Coordinates of C-alpha atoms in Angstrom, one line a residue:
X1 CA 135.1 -13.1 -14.9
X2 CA 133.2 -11.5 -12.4
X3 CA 129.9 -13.4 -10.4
X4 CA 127.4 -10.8 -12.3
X5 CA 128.8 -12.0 -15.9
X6 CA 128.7 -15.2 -14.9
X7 CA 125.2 -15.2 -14.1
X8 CA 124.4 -13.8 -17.3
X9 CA 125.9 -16.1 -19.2
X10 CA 123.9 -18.9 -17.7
X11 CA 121.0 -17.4 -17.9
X12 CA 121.4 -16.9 -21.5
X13 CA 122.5 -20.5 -21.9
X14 CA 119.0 -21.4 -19.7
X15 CA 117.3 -19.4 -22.4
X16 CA 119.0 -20.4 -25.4
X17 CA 118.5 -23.8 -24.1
X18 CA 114.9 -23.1 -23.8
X19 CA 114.4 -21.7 -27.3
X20 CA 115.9 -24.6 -28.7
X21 CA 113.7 -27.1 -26.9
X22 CA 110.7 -25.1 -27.9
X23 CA 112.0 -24.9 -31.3
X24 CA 112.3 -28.6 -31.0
X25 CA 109.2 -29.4 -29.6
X26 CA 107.6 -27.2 -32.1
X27 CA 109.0 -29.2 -35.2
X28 CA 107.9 -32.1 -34.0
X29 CA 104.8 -31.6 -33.5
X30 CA 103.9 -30.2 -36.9
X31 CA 105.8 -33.1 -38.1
X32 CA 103.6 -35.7 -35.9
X33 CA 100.6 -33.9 -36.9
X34 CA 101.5 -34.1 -40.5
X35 CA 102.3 -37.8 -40.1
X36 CA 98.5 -38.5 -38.9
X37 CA 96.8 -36.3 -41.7
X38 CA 98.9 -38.7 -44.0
X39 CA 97.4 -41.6 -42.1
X40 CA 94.3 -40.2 -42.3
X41 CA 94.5 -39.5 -45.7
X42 CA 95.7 -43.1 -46.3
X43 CA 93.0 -44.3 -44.2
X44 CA 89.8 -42.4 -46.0
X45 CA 91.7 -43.5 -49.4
X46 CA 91.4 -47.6 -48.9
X47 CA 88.0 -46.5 -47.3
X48 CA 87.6 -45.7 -50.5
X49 CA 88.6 -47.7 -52.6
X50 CA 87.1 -50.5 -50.2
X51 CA 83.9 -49.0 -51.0
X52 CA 84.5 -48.5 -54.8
X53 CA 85.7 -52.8 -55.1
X54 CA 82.4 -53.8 -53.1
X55 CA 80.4 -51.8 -54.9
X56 CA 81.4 -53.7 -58.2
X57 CA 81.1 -56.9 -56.4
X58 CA 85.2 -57.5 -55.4
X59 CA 86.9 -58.1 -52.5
X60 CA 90.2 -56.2 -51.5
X61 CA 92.2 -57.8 -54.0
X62 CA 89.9 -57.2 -56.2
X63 CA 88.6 -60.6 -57.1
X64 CA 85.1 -61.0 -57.4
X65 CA 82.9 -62.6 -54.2
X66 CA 80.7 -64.2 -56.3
X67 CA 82.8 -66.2 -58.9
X68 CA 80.6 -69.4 -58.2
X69 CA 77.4 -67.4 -57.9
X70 CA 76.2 -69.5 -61.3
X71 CA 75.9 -72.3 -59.9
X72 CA 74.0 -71.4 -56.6
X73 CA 71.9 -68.1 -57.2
X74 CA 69.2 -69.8 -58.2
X75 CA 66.5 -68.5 -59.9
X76 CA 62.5 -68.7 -61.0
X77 CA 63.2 -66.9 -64.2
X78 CA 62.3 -63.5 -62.7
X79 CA 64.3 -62.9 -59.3
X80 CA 67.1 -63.9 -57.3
X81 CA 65.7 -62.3 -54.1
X82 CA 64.7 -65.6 -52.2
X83 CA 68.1 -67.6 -52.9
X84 CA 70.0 -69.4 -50.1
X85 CA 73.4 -67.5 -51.1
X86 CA 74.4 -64.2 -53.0
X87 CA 78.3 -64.5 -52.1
X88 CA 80.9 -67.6 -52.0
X89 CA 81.0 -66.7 -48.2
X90 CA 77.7 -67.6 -47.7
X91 CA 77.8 -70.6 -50.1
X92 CA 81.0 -71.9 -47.9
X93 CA 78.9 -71.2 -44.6
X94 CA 75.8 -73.0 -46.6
X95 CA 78.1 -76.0 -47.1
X96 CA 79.9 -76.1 -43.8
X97 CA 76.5 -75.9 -42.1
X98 CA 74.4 -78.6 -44.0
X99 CA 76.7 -80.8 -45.8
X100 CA 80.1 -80.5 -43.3
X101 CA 81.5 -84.3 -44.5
X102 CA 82.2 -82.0 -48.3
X103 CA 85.8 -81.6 -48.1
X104 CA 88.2 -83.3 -50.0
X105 CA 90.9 -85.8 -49.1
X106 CA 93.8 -82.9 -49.0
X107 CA 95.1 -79.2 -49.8
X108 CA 97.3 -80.6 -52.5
X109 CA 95.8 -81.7 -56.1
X110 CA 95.7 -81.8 -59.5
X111 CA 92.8 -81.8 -62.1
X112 CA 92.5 -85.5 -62.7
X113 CA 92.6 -86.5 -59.0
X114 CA 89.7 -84.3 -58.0
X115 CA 87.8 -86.0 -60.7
X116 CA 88.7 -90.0 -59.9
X117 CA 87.6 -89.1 -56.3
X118 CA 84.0 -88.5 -57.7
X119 CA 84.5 -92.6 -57.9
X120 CA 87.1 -93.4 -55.4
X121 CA 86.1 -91.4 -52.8
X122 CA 82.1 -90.4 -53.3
X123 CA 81.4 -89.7 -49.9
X124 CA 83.2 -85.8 -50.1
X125 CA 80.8 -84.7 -52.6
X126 CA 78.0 -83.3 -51.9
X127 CA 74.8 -82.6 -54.3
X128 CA 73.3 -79.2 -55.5
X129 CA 69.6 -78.8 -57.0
X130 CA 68.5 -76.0 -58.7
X131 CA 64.9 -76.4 -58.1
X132 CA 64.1 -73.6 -60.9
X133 CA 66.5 -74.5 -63.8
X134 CA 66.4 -78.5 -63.1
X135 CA 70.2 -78.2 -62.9
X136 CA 72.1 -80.0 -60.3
X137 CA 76.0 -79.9 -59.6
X138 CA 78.9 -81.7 -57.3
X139 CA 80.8 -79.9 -54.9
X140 CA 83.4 -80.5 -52.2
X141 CA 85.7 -78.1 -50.5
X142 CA 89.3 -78.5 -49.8
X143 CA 90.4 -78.7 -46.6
X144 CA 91.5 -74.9 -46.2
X145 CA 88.7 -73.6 -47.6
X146 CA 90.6 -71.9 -50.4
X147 CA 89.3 -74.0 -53.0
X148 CA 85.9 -75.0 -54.0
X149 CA 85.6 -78.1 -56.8
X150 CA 81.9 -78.8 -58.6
X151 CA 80.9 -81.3 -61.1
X152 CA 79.0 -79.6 -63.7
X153 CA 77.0 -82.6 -64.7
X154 CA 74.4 -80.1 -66.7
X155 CA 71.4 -81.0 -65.4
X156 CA 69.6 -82.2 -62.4
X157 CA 69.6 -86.2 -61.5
X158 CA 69.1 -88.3 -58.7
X159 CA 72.4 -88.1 -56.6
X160 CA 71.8 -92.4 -55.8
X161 CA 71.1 -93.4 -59.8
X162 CA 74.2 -90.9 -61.0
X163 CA 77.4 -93.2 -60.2
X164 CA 79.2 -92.3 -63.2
X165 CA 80.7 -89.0 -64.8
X166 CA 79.5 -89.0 -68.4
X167 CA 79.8 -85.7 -69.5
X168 CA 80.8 -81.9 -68.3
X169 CA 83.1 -79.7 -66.2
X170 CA 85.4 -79.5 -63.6
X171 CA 84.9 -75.7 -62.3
X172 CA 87.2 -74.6 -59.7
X173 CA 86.1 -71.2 -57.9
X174 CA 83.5 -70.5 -60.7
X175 CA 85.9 -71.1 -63.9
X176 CA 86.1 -74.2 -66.0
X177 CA 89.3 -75.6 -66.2
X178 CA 88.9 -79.3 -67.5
X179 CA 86.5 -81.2 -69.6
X180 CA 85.4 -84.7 -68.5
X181 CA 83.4 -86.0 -71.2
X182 CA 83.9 -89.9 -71.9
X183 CA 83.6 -89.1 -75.8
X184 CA 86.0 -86.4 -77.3
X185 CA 86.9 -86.5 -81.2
X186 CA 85.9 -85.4 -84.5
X187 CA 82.1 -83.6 -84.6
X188 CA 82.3 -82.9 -88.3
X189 CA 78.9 -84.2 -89.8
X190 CA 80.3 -87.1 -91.8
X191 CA 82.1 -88.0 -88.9
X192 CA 79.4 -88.4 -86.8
X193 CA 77.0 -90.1 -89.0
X194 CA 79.7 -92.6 -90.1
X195 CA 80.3 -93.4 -86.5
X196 CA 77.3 -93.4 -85.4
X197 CA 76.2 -95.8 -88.5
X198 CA 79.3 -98.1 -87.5
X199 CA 77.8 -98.4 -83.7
X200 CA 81.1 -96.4 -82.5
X201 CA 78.9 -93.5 -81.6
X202 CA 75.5 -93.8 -79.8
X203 CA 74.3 -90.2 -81.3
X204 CA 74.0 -88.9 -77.5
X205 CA 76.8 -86.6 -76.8
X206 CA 80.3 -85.9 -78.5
X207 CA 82.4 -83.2 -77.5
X208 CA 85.3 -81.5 -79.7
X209 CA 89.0 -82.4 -79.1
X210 CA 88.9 -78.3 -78.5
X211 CA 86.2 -78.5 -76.1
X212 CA 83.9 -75.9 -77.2
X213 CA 81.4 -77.8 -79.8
X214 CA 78.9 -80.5 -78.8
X215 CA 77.6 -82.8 -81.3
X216 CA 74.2 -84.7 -81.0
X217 CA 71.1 -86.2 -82.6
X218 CA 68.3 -83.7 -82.2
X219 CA 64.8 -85.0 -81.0
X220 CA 63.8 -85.0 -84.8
X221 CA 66.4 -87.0 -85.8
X222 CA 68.8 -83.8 -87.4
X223 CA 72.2 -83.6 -86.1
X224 CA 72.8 -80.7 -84.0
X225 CA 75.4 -78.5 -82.2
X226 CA 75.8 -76.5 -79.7
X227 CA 79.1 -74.1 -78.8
X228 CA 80.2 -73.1 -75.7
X229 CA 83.6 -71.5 -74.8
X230 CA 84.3 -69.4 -71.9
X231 CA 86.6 -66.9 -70.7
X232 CA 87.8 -65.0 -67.3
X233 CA 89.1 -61.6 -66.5
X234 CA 91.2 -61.6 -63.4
X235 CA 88.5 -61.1 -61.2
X236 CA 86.8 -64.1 -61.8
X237 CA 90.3 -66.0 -62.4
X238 CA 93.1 -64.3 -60.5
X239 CA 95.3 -67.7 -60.7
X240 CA 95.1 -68.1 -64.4
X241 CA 93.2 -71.8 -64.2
X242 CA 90.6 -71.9 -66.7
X243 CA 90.9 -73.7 -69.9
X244 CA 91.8 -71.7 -72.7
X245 CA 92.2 -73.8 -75.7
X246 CA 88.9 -73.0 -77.6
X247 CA 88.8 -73.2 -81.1
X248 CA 85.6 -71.5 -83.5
X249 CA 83.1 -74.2 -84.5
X250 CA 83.3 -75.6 -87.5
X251 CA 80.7 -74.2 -89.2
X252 CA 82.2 -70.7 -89.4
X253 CA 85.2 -72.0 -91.5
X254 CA 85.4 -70.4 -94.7
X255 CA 86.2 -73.5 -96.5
X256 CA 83.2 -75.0 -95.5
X257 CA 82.1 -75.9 -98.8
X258 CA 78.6 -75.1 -100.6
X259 CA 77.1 -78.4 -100.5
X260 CA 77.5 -78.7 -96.5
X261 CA 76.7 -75.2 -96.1
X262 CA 73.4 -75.9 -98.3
X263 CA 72.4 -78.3 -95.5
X264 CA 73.0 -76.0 -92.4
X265 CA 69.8 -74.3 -90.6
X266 CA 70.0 -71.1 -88.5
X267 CA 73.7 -71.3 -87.8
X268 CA 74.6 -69.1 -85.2
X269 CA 77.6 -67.8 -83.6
X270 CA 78.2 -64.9 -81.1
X271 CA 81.2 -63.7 -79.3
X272 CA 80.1 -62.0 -76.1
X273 CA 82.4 -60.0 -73.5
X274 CA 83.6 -61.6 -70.5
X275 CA 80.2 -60.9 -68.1
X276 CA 80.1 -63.9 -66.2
X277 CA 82.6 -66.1 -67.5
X278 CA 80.5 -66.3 -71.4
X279 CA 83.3 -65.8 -73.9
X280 CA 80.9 -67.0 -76.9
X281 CA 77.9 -69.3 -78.1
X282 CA 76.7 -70.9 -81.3
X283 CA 74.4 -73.0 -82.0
X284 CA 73.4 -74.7 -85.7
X285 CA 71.2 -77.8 -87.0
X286 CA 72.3 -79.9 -90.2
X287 CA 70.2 -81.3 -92.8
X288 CA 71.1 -85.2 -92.1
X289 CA 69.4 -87.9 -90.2
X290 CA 72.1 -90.5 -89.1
X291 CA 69.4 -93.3 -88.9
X292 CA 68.5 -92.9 -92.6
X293 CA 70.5 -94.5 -95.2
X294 CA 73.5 -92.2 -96.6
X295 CA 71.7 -91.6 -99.9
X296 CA 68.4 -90.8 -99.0
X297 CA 66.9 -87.8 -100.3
X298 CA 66.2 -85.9 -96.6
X299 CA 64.3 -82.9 -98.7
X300 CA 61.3 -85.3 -98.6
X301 CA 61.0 -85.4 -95.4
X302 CA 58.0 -83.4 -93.8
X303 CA 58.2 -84.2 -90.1
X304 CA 60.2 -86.5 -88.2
X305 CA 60.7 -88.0 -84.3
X306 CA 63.7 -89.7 -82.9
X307 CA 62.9 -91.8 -80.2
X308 CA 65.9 -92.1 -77.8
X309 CA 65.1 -95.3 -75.5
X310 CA 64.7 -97.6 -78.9
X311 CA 67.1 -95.1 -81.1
X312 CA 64.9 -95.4 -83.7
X313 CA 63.7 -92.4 -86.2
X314 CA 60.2 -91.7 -87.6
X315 CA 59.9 -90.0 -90.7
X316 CA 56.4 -88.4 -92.5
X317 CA 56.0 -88.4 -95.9
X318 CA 54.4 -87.0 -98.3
X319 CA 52.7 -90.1 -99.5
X320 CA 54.3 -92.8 -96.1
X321 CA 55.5 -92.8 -92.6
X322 CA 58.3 -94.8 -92.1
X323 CA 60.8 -96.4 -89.5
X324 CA 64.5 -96.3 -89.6
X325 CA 68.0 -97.0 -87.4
X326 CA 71.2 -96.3 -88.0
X327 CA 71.2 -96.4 -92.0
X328 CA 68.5 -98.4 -93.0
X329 CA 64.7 -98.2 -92.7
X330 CA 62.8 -101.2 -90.9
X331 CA 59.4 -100.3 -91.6
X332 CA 56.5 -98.6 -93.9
X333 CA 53.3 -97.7 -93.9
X334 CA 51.6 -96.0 -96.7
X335 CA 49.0 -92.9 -96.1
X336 CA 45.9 -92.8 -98.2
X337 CA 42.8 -90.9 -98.1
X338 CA 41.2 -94.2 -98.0
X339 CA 41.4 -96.4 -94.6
X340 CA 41.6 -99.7 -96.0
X341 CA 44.9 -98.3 -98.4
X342 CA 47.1 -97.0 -95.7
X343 CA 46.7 -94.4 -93.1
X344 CA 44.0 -91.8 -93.3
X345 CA 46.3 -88.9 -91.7
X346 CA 44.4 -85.6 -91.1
X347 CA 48.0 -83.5 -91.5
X348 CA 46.3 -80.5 -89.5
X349 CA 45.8 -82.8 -86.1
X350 CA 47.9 -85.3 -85.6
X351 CA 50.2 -86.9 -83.4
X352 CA 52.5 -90.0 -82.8
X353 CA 52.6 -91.7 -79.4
X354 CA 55.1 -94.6 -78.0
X355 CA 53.3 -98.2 -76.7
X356 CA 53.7 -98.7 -73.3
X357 CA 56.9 -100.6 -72.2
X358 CA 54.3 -103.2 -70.8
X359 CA 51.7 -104.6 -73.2
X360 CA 49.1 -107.4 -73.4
X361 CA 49.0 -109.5 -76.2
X362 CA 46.2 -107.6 -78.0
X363 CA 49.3 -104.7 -78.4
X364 CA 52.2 -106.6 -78.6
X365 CA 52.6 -106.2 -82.7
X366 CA 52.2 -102.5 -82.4
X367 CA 55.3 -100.4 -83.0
X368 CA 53.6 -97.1 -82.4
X369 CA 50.4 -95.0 -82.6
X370 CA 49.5 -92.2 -84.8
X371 CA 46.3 -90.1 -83.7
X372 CA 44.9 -88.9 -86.7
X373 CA 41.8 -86.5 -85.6
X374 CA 38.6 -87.9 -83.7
X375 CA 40.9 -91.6 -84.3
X376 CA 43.7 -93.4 -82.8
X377 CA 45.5 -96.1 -85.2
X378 CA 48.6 -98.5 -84.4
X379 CA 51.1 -98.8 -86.9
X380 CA 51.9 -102.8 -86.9
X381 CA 55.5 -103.9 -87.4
X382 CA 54.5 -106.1 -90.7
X383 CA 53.8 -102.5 -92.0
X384 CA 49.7 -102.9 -91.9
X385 CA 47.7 -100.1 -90.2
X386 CA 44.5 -101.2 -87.9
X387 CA 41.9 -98.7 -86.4
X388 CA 42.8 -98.8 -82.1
X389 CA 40.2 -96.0 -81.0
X390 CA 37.3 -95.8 -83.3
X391 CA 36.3 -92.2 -81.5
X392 CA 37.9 -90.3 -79.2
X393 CA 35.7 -88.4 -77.0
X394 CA 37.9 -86.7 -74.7
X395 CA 42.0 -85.2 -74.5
X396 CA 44.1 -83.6 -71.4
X397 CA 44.7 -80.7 -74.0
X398 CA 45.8 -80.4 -77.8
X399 CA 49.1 -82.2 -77.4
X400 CA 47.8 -85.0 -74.8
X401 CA 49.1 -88.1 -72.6
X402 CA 46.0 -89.2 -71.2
X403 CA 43.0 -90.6 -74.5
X404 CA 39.5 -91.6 -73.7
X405 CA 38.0 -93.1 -76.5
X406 CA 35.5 -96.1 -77.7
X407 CA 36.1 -99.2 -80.1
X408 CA 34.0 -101.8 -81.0
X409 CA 31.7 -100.9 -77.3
X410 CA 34.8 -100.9 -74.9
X411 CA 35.4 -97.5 -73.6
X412 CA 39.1 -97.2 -73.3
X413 CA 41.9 -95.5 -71.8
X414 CA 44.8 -94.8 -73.8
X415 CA 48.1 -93.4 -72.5
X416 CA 51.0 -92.3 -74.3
X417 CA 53.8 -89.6 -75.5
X418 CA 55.6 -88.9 -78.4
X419 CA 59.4 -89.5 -77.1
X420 CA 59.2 -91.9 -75.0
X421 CA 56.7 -94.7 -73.3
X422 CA 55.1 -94.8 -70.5
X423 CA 54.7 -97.8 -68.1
X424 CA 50.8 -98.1 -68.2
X425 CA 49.3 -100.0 -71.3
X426 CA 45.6 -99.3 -72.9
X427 CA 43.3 -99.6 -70.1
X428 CA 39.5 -101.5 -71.1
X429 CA 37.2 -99.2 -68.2
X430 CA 33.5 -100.6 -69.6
X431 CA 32.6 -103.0 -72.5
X432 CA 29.0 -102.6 -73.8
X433 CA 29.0 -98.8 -74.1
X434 CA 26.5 -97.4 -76.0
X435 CA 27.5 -93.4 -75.3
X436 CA 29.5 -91.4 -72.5
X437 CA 29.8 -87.8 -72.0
X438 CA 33.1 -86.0 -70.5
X439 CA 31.9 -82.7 -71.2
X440 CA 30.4 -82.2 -67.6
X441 CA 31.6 -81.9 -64.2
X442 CA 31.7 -86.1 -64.3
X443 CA 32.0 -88.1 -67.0
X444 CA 29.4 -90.0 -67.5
X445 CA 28.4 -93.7 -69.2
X446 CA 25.7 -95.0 -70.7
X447 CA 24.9 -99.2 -71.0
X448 CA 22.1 -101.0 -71.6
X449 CA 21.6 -101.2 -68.0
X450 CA 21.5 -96.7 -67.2
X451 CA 23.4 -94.7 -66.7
X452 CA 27.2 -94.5 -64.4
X453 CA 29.5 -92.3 -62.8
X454 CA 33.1 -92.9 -64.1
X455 CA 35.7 -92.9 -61.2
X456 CA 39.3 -92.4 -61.6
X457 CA 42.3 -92.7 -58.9
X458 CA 45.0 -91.7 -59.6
X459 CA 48.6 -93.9 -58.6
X460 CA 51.7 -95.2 -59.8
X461 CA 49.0 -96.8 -61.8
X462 CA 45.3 -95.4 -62.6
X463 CA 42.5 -96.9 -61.8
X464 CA 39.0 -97.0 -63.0
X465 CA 35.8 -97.7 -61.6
X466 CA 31.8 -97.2 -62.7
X467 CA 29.4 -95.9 -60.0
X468 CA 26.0 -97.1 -61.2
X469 CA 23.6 -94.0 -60.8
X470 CA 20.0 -95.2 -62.5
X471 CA 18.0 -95.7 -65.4
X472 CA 17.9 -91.7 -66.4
X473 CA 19.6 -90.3 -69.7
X474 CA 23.1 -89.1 -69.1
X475 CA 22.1 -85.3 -69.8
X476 CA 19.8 -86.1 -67.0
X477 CA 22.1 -87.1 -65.4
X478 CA 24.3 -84.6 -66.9
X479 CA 22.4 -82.2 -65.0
X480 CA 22.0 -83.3 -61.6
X481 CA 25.6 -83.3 -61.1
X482 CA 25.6 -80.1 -62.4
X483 CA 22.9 -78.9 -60.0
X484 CA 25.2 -80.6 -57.2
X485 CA 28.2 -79.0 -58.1
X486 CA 27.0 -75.2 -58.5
X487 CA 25.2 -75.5 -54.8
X488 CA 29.0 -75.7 -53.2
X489 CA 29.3 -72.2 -54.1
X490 CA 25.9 -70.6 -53.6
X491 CA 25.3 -71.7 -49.9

């Protein structure tokens, strides 16, 4: 082969050598270029879908940042703008920041041992107020931050005076997974009021072995349920640790049975879907009063009061009031239209008041008040009735706390409430007092003597004091300090 062939032939091979890496090189980039629009693609897509999880309030895994937001979104009724936290982040940054000594003893637990360490170890849990609602929770963190325990106590207490778990739920991450009540059985009616008349239940709280129904004595003396159960999608419950063994209440049983179903009022029972963790609700009040005797006719009863620091029930009457406890009734008092009969109750304005836990002598027989109109009377325990405030000349509204009235020349202060008593007995301000007037800017007294200025301070106990002011009539008086108290606003 001659020089001038062989020259071709390389040159050929140079350019088939050539076309090949171009071809090459060609390929490879379209296939590089393809390889990052797929990227890109990819990329834009979990953009995406990023977008489309936060805007429905989930992270990437699409679990939901705000699982524990019931507990700490609080709220005035109107607006959760001003909270401290929206998201669990910001809760776990809230709790690192103010209260970092709330992390429990390990990673590693179980339901009861985060629950013993409210008492063994009561120094991880830190205390939540809902300033709003008058809730309050427990919380602790573990030690990873994965996990977030609370004590849903159910409402808001003192952190120092609550040393013991009574009643409610152990949430973890937002869910409920365990009930912690001290008293779990039977919340059928006759249950309750046998146990309760047998001193094996104190008529407070009693929770159902399926932990949805709550049983209590109402503050008129009824019993009375309530039905909670809840339920979680995965987004609120990705690890499957909420309790789910809820039964229906038993008041939606069809075998319930026309006599008990007779005594049911307003029973009420809704299934919900799963929006923030509410599976269903009921609610429902039953026609029988635990502290009345088994075979007492109820239907007679026109109003009634159960006073929870003596657990004792007050019953009107067509023609009586009376007093009873746990099956049988202490006390009577008969109402009459005549004062020296019985009580002269004025049915359209009345209203019963506790004695003070503290009393004087002159009180010590009284079990509790009735005020009946313009007049105040105490309901003695030997089941007699006695005038305590002759007439009242002036209430802190229609349902009050705070009674000003005279007897027998003593003007008098008289403090009380219908569900419980306060610490402050009947206070004696003035004795000869032959007329006062609270309908000024001051109230006003009037002795023998002229005419005073009544002066209140106000404490952990009132006091009362008379300014003497002259020998004028009170609307004299009357209208001075009017006079005085109209020139701060016209200079």
């Amino acid at each position: 082969m001659d020089k001038t062939m062989r020259r071709r032939l390389k040159i050929l091979a140079v350019v088939i050598m050539l076309l090949f890496f171009g071809t090459t090189c060609f390929i490879g980039g379209f296939i590089s270029s393809d390889n990052q629009f797929t990227e890109l693609v990819s990329t834009q897509q979990a953009e995406l879908n990023r977008i489309h999880l936060a805007e429905r309030g989930l992270d990437e895994n699409g679990v939901r940042i705000d699982r524990m937001a019931w507990y700490y979104e609080e709220s005035d009724g109107f607006s959760t703008a001003n909270v401290l936290c929206h998201t669990d982040a910001e809760f776990l940054d809230y709790c690192q920041t103010y209260h970092p000594d709330a992390v429990y003893v390990s990673n590693e637990w179980t339901e009861d041992e985060v629950i013993l360490s409210f008492r063994d170890h009561p120094e991880i849990w830190a205390y939540w107020q809902d300033q709003y609602q008058m809730t309050g929770f427990y919380y602790t963190w573990t030690p990873d931050h994965r996990h977030c325990f609370i004590l849903d106590v159910g409402f808001s207490v003192e952190p120092e005076s609550y040393d013991e778990l009574i009643g409610g739920w152990l949430v973890v991450d937002g869910v409920r997974v365990k009930a912690f009540d001290r008293d779990i059985g039977s919340v059928e009616p006759q249950a309750l009021l046998q146990d309760y008349q047998n001193g094996d239940w104190d008529g407070s709280r009693r929770l159902s072995s399926d932990w949805g129904t709550t049983g209590y004595i109402g503050s008129d003396g009824r019993l009375s349920y309530s039905y909670w159960a809840y339920g979680y999608d995965a987004t609120m419950d990705p690890e499957g640790l909420a309790y789910t063994g809820y039964g229906e209440p038993w008041w939606v049983a069809e075998d319930l049975g026309p006599e008990l179903g007779a005594l049911l009022v307003e029973p009420k029972f809704v299934s919900f879907d799963k929006t923030k963790g509410i599976l269903a609700e009921g609610s429902v009040d039953v026609r029988l009063y635990p502290d009345l005797p088994v075979d007492y006719d109820a239907s007679q009863v026109v109003d009634s009061w159960r006073i929870w620091q003596t657990d004792v029930l007050i019953c009107l009457e067509p023609t009586r009031m009376i007093l009873a406890q746990r099956g049988k009734i202490l006390t009577e008092w008969p109402l009459s239209e005549n004062p020296n009969d019985g009580l002269p109750l004025n049915r359209e304005d009345f209203q019963v008041l506790q004695p003070a836990e503290t009393r004087t002598a002159e009180y010590a027989n009284d079990l509790l008040y009735v005020r009946s109109g313009d007049q105040l009377w105490a309901l003695r325990a030997d089941g007699t009735v006695e005038l305590a405030l002759g007439h009242i000349v002036w209430m802190n509204g229609d349902n009050p706390d705070r009674i000003w009235g005279l007897q027998n020349g003593k003007l008098i202060c008289w403090r009380g409430a219908t569900y419980y008593s306060v610490s402050q007995g009947p206070v004696t301000v003035a004795e000869g007092v032959l007329d006062v007037d609270f309908t000024g800017a001051s109230a006003l007294v009037q002795k023998a003597d002229g005419c005073y200025a009544l002066i209140c301070e106000s404490g952990a106990k009132s006091t009362y004091s008379l300014e003497y002011l002259g020998t004028e009539s009170l609307e004299y008086y009357k209208r001075q300090v009017e006079i005085l108290y109209q020139s701060r606003y016209s200079r």
